[in-house]
Short mmCIF file of C-alpha atoms in Angstrom, two decimals:
data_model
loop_
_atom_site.label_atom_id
_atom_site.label_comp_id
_atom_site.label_asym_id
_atom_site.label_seq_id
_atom_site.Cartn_x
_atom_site.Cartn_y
_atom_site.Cartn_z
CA UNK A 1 197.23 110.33 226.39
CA UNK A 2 196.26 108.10 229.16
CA UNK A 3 193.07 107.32 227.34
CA UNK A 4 194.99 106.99 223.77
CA UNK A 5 196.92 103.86 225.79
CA UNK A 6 194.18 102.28 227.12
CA UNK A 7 192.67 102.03 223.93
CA UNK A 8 195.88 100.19 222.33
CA UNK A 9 196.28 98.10 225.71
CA UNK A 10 192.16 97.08 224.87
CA UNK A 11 192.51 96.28 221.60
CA UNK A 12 195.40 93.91 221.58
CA UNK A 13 193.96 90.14 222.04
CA UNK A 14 194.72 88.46 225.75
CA UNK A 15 196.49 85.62 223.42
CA UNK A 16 198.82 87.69 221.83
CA UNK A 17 202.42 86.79 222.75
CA UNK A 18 203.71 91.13 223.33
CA UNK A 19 207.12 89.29 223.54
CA UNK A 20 207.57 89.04 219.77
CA UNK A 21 206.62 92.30 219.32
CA UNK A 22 208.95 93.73 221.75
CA UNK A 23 211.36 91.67 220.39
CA UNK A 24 210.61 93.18 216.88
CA UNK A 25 210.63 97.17 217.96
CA UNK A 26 213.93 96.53 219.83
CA UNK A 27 215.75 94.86 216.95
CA UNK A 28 214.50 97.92 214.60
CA UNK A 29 215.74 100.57 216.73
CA UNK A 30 219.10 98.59 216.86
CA UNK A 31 220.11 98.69 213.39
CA UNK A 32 218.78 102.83 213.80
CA UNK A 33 220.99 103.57 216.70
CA UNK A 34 224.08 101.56 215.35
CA UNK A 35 223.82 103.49 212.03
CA UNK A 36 223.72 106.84 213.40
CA UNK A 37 226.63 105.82 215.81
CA UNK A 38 228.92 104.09 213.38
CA UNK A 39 228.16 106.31 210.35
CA UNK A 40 230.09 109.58 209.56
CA UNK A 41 229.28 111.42 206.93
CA UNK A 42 232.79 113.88 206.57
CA UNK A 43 233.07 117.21 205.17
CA UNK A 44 236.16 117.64 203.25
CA UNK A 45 237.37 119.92 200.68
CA UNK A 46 233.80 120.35 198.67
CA UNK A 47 232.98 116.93 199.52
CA UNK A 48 231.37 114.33 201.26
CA UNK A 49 232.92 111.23 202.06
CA UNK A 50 231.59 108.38 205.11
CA UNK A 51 233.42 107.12 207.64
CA UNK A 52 233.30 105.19 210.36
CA UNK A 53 234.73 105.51 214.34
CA UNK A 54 235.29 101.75 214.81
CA UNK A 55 238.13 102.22 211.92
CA UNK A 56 239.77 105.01 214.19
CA UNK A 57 238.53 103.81 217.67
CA UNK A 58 238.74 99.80 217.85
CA UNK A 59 238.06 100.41 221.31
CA UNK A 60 234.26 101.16 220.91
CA UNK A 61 233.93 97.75 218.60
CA UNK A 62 231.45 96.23 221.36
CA UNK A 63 228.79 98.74 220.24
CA UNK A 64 228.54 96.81 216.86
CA UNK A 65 227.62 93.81 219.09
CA UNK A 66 225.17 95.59 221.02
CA UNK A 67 223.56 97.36 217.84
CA UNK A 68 224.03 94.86 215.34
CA UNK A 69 220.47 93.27 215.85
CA UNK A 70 219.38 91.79 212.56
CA UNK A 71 219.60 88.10 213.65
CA UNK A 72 216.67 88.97 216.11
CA UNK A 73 214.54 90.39 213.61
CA UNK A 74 214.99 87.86 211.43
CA UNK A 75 214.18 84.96 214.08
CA UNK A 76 211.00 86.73 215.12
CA UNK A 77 210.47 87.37 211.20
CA UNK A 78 210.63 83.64 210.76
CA UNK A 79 208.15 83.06 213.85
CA UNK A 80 205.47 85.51 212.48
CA UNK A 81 205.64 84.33 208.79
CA UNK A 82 205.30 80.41 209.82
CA UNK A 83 202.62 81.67 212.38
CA UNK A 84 200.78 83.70 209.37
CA UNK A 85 200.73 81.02 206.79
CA UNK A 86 199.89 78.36 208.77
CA UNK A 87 196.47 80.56 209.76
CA UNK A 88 195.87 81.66 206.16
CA UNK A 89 196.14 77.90 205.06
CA UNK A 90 193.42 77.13 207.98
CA UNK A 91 191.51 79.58 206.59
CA UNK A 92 191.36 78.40 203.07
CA UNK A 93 193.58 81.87 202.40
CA UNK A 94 195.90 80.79 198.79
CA UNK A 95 199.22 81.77 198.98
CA UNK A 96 199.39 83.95 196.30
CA UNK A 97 197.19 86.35 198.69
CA UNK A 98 198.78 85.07 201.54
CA UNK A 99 202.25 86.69 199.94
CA UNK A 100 200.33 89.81 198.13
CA UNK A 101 199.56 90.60 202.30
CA UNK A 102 202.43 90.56 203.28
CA UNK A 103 204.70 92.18 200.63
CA UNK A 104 202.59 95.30 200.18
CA UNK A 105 203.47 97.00 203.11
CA UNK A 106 206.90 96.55 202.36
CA UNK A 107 206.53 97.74 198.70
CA UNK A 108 204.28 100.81 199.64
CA UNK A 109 207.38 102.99 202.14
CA UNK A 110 209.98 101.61 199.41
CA UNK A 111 208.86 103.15 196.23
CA UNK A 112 208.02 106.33 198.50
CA UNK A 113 211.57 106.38 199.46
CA UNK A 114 213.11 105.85 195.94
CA UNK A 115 210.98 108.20 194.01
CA UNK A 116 211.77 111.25 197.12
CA UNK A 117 215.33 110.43 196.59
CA UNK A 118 215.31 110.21 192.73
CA UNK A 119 213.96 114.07 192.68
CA UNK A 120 216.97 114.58 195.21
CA UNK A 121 219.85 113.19 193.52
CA UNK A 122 218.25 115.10 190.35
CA UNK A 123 218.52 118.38 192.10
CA UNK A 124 221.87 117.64 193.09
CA UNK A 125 223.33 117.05 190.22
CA UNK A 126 221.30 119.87 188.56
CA UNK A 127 223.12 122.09 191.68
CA UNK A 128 226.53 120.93 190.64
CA UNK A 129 226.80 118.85 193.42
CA UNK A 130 229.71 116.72 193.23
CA UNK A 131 229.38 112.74 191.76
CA UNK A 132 231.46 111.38 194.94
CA UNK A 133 229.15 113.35 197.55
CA UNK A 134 226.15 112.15 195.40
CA UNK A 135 227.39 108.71 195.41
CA UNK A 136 228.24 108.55 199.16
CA UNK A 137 224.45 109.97 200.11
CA UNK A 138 222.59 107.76 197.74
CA UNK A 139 224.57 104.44 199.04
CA UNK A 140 223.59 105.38 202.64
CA UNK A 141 219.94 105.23 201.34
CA UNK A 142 219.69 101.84 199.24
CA UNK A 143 222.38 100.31 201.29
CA UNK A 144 219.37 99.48 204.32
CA UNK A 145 217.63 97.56 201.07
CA UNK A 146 219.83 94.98 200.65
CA UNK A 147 218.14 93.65 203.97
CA UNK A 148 214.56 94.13 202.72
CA UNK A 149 215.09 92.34 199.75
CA UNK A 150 216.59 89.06 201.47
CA UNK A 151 213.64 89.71 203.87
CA UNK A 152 211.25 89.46 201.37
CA UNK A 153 212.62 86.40 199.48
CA UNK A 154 212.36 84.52 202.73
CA UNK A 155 208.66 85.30 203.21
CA UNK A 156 207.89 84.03 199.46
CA UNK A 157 209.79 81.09 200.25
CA UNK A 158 208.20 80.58 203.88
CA UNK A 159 206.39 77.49 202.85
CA UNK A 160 209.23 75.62 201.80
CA UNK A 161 211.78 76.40 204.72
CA UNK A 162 209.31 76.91 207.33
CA UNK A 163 210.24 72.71 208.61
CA UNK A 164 213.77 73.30 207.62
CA UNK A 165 216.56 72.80 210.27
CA UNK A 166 218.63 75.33 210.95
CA UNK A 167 221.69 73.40 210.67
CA UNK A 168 221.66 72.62 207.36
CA UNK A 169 221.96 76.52 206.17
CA UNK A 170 224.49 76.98 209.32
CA UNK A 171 226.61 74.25 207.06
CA UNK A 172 226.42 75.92 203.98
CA UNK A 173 227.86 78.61 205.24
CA UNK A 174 230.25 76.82 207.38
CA UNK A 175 231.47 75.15 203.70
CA UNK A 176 231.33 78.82 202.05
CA UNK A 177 233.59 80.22 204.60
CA UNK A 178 235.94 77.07 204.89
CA UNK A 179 236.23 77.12 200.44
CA UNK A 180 236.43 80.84 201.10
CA UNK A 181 239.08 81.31 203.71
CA UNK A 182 240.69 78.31 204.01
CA UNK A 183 241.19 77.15 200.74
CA UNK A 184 241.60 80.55 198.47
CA UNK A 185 238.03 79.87 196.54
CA UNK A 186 236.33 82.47 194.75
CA UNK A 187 235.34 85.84 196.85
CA UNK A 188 232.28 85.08 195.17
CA UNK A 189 230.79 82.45 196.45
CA UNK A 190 230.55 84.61 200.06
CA UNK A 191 227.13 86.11 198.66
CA UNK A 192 225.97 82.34 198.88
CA UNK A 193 225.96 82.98 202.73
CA UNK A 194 223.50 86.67 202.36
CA UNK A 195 221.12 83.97 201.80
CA UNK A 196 222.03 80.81 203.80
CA UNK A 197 223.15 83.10 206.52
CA UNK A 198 219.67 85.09 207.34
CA UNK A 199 218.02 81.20 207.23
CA UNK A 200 219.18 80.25 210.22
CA UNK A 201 217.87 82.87 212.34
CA UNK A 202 214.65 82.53 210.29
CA UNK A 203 214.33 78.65 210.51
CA UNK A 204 214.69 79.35 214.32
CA UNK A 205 211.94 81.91 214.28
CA UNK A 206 209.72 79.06 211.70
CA UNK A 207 210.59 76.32 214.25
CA UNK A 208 209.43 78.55 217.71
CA UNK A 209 206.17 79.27 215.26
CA UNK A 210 205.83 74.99 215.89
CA UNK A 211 205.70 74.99 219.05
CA UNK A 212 209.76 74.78 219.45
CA UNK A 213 212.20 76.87 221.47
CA UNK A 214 210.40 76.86 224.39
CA UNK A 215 212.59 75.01 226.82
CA UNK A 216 215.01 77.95 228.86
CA UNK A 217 217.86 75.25 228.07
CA UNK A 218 217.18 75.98 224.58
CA UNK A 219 217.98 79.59 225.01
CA UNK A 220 221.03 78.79 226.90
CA UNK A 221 222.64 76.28 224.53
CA UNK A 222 222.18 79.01 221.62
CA UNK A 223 223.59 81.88 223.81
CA UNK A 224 226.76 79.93 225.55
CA UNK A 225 227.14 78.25 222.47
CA UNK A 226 227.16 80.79 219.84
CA UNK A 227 229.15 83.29 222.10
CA UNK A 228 231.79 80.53 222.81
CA UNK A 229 232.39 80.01 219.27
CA UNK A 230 232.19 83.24 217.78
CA UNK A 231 235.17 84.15 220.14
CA UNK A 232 237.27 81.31 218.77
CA UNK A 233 236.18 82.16 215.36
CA UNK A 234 237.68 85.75 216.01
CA UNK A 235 240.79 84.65 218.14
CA UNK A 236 241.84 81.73 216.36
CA UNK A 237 240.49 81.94 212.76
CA UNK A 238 241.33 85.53 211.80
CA UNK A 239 237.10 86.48 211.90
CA UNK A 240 237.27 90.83 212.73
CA UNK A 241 235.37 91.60 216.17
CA UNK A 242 233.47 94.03 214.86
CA UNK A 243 230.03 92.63 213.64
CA UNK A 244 229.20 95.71 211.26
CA UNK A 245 231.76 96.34 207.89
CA UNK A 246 234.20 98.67 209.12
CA UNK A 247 235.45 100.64 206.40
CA UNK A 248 239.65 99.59 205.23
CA UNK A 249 238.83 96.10 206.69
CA UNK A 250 240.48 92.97 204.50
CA UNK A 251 236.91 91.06 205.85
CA UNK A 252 233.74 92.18 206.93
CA UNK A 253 231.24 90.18 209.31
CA UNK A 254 228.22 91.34 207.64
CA UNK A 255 229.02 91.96 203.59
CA UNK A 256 228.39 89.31 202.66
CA UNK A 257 227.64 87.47 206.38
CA UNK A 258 230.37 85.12 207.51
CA UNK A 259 230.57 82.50 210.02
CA UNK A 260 231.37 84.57 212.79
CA UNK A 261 228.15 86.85 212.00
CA UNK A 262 226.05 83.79 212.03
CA UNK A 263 226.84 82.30 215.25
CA UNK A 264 226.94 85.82 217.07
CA UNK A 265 222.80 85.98 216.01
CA UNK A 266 222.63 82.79 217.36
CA UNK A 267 223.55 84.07 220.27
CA UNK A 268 221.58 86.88 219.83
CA UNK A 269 218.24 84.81 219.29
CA UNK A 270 219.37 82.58 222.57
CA UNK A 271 219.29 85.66 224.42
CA UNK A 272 216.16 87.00 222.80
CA UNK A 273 214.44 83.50 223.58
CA UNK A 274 216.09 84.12 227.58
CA UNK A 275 214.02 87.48 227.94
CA UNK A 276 210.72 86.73 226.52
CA UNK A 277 209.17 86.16 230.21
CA UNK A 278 210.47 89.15 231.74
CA UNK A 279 209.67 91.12 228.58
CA UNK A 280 206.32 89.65 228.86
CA UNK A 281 205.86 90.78 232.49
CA UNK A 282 207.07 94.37 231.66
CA UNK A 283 204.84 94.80 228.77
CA UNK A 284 201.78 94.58 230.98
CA UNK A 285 202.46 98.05 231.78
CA UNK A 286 199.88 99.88 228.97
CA UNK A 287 202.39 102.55 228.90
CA UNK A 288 205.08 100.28 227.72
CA UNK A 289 203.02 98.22 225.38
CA UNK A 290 201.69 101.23 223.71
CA UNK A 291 204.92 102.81 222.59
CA UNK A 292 206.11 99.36 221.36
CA UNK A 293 202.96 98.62 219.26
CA UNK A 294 203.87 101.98 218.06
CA UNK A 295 207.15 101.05 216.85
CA UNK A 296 205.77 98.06 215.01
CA UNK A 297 203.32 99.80 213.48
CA UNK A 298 205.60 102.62 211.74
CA UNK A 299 208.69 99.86 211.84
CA UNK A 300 209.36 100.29 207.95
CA UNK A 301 209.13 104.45 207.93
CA UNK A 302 211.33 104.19 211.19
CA UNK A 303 213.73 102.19 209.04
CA UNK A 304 213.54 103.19 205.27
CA UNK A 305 213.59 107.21 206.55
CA UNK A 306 216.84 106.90 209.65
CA UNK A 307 218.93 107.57 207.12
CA UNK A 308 217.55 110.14 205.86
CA UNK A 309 217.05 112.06 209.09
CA UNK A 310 220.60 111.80 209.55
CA UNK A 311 221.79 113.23 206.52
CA UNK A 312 218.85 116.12 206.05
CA UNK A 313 220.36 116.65 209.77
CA UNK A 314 224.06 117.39 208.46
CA UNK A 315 223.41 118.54 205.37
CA UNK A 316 221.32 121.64 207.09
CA UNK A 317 223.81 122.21 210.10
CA UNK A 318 226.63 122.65 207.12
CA UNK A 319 224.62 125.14 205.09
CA UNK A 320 223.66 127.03 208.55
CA UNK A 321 226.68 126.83 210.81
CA UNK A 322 229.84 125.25 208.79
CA UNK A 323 231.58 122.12 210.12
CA UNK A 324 230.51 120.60 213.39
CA UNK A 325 232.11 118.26 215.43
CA UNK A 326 230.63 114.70 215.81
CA UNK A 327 228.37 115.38 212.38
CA UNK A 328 230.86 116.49 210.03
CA UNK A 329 234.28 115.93 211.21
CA UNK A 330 236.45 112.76 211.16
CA UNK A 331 235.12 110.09 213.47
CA UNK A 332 238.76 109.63 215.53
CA UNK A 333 238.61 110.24 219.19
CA UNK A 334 236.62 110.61 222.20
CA UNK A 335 235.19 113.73 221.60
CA UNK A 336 233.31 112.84 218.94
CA UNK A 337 231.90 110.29 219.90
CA UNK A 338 230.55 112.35 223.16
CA UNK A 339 229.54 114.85 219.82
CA UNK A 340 227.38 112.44 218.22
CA UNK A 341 225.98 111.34 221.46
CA UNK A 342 224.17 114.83 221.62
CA UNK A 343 223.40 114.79 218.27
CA UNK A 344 221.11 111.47 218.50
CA UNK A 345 218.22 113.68 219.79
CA UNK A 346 217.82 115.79 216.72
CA UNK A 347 218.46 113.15 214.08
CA UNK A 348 215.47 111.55 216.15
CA UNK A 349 213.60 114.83 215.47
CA UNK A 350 214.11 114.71 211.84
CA UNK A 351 213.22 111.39 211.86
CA UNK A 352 209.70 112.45 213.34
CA UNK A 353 209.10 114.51 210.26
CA UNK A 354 209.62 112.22 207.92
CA UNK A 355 207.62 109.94 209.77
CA UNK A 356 205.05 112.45 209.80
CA UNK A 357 205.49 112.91 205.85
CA UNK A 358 205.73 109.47 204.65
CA UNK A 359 204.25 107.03 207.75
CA UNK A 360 200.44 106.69 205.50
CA UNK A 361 202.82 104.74 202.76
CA UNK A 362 203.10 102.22 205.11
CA UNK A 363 199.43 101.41 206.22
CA UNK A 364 196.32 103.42 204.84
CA UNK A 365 194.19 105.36 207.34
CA UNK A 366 190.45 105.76 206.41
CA UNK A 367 188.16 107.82 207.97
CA UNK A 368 188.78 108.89 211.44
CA UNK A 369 192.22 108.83 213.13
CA UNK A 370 193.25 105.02 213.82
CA UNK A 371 195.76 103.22 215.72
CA UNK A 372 196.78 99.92 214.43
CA UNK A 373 197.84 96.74 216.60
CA UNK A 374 198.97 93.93 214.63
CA UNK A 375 197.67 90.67 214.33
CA UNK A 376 199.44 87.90 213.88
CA UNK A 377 201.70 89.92 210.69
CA UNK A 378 201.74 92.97 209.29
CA UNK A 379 198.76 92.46 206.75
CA UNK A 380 196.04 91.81 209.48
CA UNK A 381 195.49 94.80 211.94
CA UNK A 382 193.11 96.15 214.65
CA UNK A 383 192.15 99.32 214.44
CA UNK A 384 191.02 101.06 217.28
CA UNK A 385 189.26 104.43 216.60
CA UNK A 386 190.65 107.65 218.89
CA UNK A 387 188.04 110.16 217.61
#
């Protein structure tokens, strides 16, 4: 093992800024470890419905600000894309192949997932499952796809908002909300904002890729600033506090993103910019870098296949042992939540065999056994040969 980390820890260029990727692997396993501690999936009377403990437990809403992490992924999404076209136009690299790069390891995981689950929801309904539990299962699944697709029309559109201030997508959403909310406007006209409101943590990540962002001040003026006004937003403009859709709500932070949302990740990114150094410092420990080039590396299985872990997870404990609390039960107190605690260690087991299953969809391996340190973005890798 020792000589497995050295070898990553070699491989990875002196220049390479471990920040970003640290950065990266922490906003991943965010979105994981919210999902599996805001999602219930409740067994009740032949079926299975989701639910959520922040709709019976306000108290525990700060764990959707802790876990709600997509603003950071986006910003360092932003920084990498700008970073990676800007050294594939150096190198005379068109953008067609450029994009091709970059898209295929997203495409590769996805259709794995979708043609697994298509034989599933077949046997299901072959098994006389019922239509609701079907429905609820298969939502969990696409649901995370939403993100990939926005995620993906950003990086095709990378050369044209890669100079673009944030502020000006920050005011169309500001206008969205204000037709929305304050003057009755179409519902609508919110989806604008899944768009406008994932470009301004991107723009931030395209405008650190120039060079800018690197002034601490920076980083405070983003975290005091977006804090300090997504408080008002909640207290005084009737935002929810809860940055994940809680199920019942009249609004929801996050479908499609509102105001509120937006200047919480810029928050979010002014803290991320805050910790670079010291994550920089820690990740000269090989130990430490190793397990987070890891992450990055399987960073699409880890997130396409959570879900799926969680439900192969409750779906087998209620064949083998009935209803359990904190996996099958309703989501309402204390106990369950303590429940679901203990549970986190075996949906992170499943989630090791389906990495095992399904992790080559996400980058080939040829000839012997290879770990891969990225360069740059996902399309240009190191491999550094264990056998």
């Amino acid at each position: 093992m020792r000589d497995f980390v050295r070898r990553i820890d070699a491989a990875t260029p002196p220049d390479r800024d471990r920040a970003v990727d640290a950065l990266r692997a922490l906003a991943i396993l965010g979105v994981v470890l919210g999902h599996w501690l805001v999602t219930a999936l409740v067994a009740d009377s032949g079926t299975v419905r989701a639910a959520s403990p922040l709709q019976h437990l306000p108290q525990f809403i700060p764990v959707s600000w802790v876990f709600q992490t997509l603003a950071v992924f986006f910003l360092v999404g932003g920084q990498m894309g700008a970073q990676s076209y800007a050294c594939a136009r150096a190198r005379g690299t068109t953008y067609r192949r450029w994009l091709g790069a970059r898209l295929t390891r997203f495409f590769r995981p996805v259709a794995a997932v979708l043609a697994v689950w298509s034989v599933v929801v077949g046997a299901m309904l072959i098994g006389g499952v019922g239509i609701d539990t079907v429905h609820t299962l298969v939502k969990l699944v696409l649901s995370p796809l939403w993100f990939l697709l926005v995620f993906t029309a950003l990086t095709a559109a990378t050369p044209l908002v890669a100079k673009v201030h944030p502020l000006w997508p920050l005011a169309v959403v500001l206008y969205v909300d204000l037709y929305r909310f304050g003057y009755g406007g179409a519902a609508w006209t919110g989806w604008i904002n899944v768009a406008a409101g994932w470009l301004v943590p991107y723009c931030l990540g395209a405008a650190w890729a120039r060079g800018g962002l690197t002034s601490r001040t920076t980083g405070w003026v983003l975290l005091i600033g977006g804090a300090a006004t997504t408080v008002l937003l909640v207290l005084f403009a009737g935002y929810p506090a809860s940055m994940v859709g809680v199920p019942g709500a009249p609004i929801s932070n996050l479908n499609p993103p509102t105001l509120a949302a937006v200047t919480f990740g810029l928050a979010q990114c002014g803290l991320a910019l805050l910790v670079r150094g010291p994550l920089r410092k820690l990740l000269r420990r090989p130990a430490l870098w190793a397990a987070v080039a890891l992450v990055n590396l399987n960073a699409m299985t880890i997130f396409l296949w959570h879900q799926t872990a969680m439900m192969a997870v409750t779906a087998t404990a209620l064949f083998a042992g009935g209803v359990l609390p904190g996996l099958h039960t309703v989501p309402d107190g204390t106990g369950w939540v303590l429940a679901r605690l203990a549970w986190l260690p075996v949906f992170a087991a499943a989630l090791m065999v389906c990495w095992a299953a399904f992790h080559t969809y996400e980058h080939s391996r040829r000839g012997s056994r290879t770990v891969v340190v990225r360069e740059g973005h996902p399309a240009r890798m190191k491999a550094v040969h264990s056998a």
